[in-house]
CSV table of C-alpha atoms in Angstrom, one decimal:
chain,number,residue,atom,x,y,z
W,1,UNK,CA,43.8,-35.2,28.3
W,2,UNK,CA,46.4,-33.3,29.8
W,3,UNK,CA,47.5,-33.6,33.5
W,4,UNK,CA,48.1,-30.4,35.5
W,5,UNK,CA,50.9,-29.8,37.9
W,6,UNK,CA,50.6,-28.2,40.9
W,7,UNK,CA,52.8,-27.8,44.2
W,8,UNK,CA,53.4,-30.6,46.0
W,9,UNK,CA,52.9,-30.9,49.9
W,10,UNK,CA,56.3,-30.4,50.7
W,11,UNK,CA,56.3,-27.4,49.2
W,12,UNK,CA,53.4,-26.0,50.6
W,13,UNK,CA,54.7,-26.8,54.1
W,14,UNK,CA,58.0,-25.0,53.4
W,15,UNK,CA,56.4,-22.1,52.1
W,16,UNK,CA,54.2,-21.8,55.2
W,17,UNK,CA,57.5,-23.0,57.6
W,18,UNK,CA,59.1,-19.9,55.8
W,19,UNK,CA,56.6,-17.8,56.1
W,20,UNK,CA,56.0,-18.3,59.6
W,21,UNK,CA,60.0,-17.9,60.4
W,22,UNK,CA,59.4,-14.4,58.7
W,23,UNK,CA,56.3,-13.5,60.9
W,24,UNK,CA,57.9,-14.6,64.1
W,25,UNK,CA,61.0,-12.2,63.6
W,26,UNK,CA,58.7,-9.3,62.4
W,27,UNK,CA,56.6,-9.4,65.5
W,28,UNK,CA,59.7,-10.1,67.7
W,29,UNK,CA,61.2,-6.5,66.1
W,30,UNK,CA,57.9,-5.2,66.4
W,31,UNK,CA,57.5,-6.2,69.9
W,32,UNK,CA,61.2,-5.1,70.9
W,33,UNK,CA,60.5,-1.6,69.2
W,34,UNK,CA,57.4,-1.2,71.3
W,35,UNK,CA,59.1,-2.2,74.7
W,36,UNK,CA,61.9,0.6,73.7
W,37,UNK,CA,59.3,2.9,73.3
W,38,UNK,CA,57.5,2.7,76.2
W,39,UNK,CA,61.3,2.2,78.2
W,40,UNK,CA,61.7,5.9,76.7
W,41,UNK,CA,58.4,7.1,77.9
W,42,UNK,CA,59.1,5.7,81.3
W,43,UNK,CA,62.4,7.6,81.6
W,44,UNK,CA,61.4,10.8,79.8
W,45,UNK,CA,58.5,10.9,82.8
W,46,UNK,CA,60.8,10.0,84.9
W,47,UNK,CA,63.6,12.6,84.3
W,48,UNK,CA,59.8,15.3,84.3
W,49,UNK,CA,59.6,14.7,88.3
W,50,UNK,CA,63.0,14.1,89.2
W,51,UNK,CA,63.5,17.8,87.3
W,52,UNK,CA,60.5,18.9,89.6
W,53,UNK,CA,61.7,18.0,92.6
W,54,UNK,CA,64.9,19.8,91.7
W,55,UNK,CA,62.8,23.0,90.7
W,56,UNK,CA,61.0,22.9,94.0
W,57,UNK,CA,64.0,22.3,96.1
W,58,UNK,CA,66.1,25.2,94.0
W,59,UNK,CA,62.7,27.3,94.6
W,60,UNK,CA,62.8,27.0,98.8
W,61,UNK,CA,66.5,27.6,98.6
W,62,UNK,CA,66.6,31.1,96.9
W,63,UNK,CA,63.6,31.8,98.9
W,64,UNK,CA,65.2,31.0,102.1
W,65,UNK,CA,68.3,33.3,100.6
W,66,UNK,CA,66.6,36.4,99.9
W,67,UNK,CA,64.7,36.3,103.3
W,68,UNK,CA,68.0,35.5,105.4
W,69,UNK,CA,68.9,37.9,108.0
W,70,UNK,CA,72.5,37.3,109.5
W,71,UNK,CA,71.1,38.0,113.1
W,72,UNK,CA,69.2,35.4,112.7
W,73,UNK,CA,65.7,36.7,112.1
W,74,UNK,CA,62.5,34.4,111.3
W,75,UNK,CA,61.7,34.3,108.1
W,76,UNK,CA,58.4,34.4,106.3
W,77,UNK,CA,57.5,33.0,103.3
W,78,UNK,CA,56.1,29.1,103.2
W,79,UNK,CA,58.7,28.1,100.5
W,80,UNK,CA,61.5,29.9,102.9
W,81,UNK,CA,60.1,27.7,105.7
W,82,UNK,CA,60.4,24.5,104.1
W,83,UNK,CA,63.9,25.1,103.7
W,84,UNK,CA,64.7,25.9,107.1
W,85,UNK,CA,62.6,23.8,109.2
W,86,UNK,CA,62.4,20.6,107.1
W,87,UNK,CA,65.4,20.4,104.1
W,88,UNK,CA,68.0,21.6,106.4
W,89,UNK,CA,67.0,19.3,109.7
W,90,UNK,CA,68.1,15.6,109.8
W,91,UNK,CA,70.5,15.5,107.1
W,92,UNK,CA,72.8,12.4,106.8
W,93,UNK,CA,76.3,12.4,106.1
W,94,UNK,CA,76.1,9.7,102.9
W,95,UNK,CA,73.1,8.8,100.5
W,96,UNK,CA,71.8,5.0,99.7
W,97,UNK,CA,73.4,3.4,97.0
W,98,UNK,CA,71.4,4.2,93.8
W,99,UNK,CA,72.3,0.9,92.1
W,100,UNK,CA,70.9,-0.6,95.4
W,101,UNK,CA,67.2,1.0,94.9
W,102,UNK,CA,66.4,1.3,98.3
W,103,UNK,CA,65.7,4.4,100.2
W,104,UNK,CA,66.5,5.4,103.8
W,105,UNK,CA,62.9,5.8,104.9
W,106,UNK,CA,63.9,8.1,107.9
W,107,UNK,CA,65.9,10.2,105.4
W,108,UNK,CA,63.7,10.4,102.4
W,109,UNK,CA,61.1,12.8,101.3
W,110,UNK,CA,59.2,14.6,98.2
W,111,UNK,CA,58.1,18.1,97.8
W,112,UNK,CA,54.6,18.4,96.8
W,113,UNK,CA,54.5,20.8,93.2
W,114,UNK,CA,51.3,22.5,94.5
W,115,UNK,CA,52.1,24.0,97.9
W,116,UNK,CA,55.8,22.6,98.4
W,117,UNK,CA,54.7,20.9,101.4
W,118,UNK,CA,57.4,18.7,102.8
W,119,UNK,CA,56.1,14.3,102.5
W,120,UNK,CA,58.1,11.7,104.1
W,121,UNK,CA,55.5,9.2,104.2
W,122,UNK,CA,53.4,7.3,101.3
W,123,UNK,CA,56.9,6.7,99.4
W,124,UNK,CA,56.8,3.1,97.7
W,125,UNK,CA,58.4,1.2,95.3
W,126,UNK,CA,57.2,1.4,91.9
W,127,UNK,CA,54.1,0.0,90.0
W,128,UNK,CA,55.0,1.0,86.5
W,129,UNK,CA,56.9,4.1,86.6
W,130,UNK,CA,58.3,6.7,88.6
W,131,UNK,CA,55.7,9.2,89.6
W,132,UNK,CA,54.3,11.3,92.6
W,133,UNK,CA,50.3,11.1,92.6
W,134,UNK,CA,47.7,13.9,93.6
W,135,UNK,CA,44.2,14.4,94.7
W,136,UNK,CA,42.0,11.4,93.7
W,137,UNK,CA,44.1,10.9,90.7
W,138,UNK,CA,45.2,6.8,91.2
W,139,UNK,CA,47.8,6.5,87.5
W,140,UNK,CA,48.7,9.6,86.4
W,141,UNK,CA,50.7,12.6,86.9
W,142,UNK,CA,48.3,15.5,85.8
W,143,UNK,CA,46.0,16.7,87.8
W,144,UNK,CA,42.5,16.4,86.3
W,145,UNK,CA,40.3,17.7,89.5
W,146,UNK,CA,40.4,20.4,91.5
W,147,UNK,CA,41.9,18.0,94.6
W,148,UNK,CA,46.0,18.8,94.2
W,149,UNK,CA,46.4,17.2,97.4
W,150,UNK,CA,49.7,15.0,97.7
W,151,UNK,CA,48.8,11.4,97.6
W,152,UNK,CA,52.1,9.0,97.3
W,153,UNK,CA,54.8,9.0,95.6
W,154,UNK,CA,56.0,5.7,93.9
W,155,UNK,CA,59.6,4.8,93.0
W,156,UNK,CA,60.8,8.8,93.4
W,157,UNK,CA,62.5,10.2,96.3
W,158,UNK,CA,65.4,12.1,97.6
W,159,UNK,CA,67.7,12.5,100.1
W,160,UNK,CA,69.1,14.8,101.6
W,161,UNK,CA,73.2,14.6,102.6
W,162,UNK,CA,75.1,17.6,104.9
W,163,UNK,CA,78.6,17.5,105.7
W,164,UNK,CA,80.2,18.3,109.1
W,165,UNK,CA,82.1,22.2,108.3
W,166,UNK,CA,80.2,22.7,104.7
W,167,UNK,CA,78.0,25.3,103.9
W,168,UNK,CA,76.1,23.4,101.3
W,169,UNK,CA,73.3,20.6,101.3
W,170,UNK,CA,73.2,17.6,98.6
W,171,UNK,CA,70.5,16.8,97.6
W,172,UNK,CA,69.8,12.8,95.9
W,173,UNK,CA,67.0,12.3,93.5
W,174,UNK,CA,66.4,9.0,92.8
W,175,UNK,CA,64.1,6.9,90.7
W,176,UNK,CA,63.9,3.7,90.9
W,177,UNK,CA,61.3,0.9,88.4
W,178,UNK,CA,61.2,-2.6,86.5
W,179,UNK,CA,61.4,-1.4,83.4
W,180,UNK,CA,59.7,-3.1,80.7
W,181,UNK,CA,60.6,-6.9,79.0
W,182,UNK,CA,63.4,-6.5,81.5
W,183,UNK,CA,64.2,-8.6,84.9
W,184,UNK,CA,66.6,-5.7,87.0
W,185,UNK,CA,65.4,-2.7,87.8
W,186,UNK,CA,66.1,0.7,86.4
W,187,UNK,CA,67.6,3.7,88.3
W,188,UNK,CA,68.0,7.5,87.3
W,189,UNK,CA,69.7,9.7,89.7
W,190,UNK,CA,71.1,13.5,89.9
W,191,UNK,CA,72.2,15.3,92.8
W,192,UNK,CA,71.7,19.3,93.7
W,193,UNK,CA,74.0,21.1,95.7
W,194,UNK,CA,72.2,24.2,97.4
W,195,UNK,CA,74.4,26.3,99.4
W,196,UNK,CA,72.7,27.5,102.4
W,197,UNK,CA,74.2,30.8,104.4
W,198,UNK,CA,73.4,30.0,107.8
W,199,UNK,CA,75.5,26.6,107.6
W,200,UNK,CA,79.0,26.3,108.9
């Protein structure tokens, strides 16, 4: 009778030692691929706001423009307004650091993207990502019901920064989360210079 061969245990247990060293870096490539993804989400949505609150602010700007009179007549549309009552008042002569993540409460604000209305409370830091939320909507940024009412804002804000004998207004947007797999905090800013023609 003949004896058959077959693999030893030490073979078996360095096949399976093997095969487990393979597995563990697939899923750690797998997992780093997936936190890079979502990273890119984060600051693709990100960079959507932050270029909405630059929209709105450009918006109540030209407004304000086309309705200024040099005598200094009122003017009348809401967006025209916002810029003169509430984007032109209380300006400070620097921003916050970015890299520092904090905002200057008395300083910062949002502009709501369904009636431009002027928020300088219910800022906070970030849960997940940057975003402004609406109506009864609690984690995203659509709007899914008729209720477009501002809610918060979480990790987004700007500031806005006037200089003693300039006829322009900078404006900070900054975004500010804990980005994924990652133990400091992530920051995206950009800054919009709006020339205003009743500064001096």
């Amino acid at each position: 009778m003949k004896t058959q061969k077959g693999d030893t245990l030490v073979e078996v247990l360095l096949a399976m030692a093997v095969f487990a060293v393979v597995m563990m870096i697939g899923l750690s490539a797998m997992n780093n691929g997936m936190s890079r993804a979502l990273a890119s989400l984060q600051l693709t949505m990100a960079r959507n706001t932050m270029d909405s609150q630059a929209e709105a602010l450009r918006f109540a700007n030209a407004a304000y423009i086309s309705e200024f009179r040099s005598d200094g007549g009122a003017v009348t549309s809401a967006a025209a307004r916002v810029w003169q009552d509430r984007l032109t008042k209380g300006a400070k002569g620097a921003a916050t650091r970015l890299a520092d993540c904090k905002r200057d409460d008395a300083n910062a604000f949002v502009l709501s993207r369904s009636d431009l209305s002027y928020h300088s409370n219910g800022i906070t830091n970030a849960v997940t990502y940057p975003r402004i939320a609406y109506g009864d909507d609690a984690d995203s940024n659509a709007i899914t019901n008729s209720n477009t009412d501002y809610k918060r804002a979480e990790g987004i804000w700007v500031e806005k920064v006037h200089l003693a004998n300039t006829n322009y207004y900078d404006f900070h947007i900054r975004a500010c989360w804990s980005a994924p797999g990652s133990n400091v905090n992530t920051t995206l800013g950009t800054i919009v210079r709006l020339y205003d023609p009743a500064s001096k």
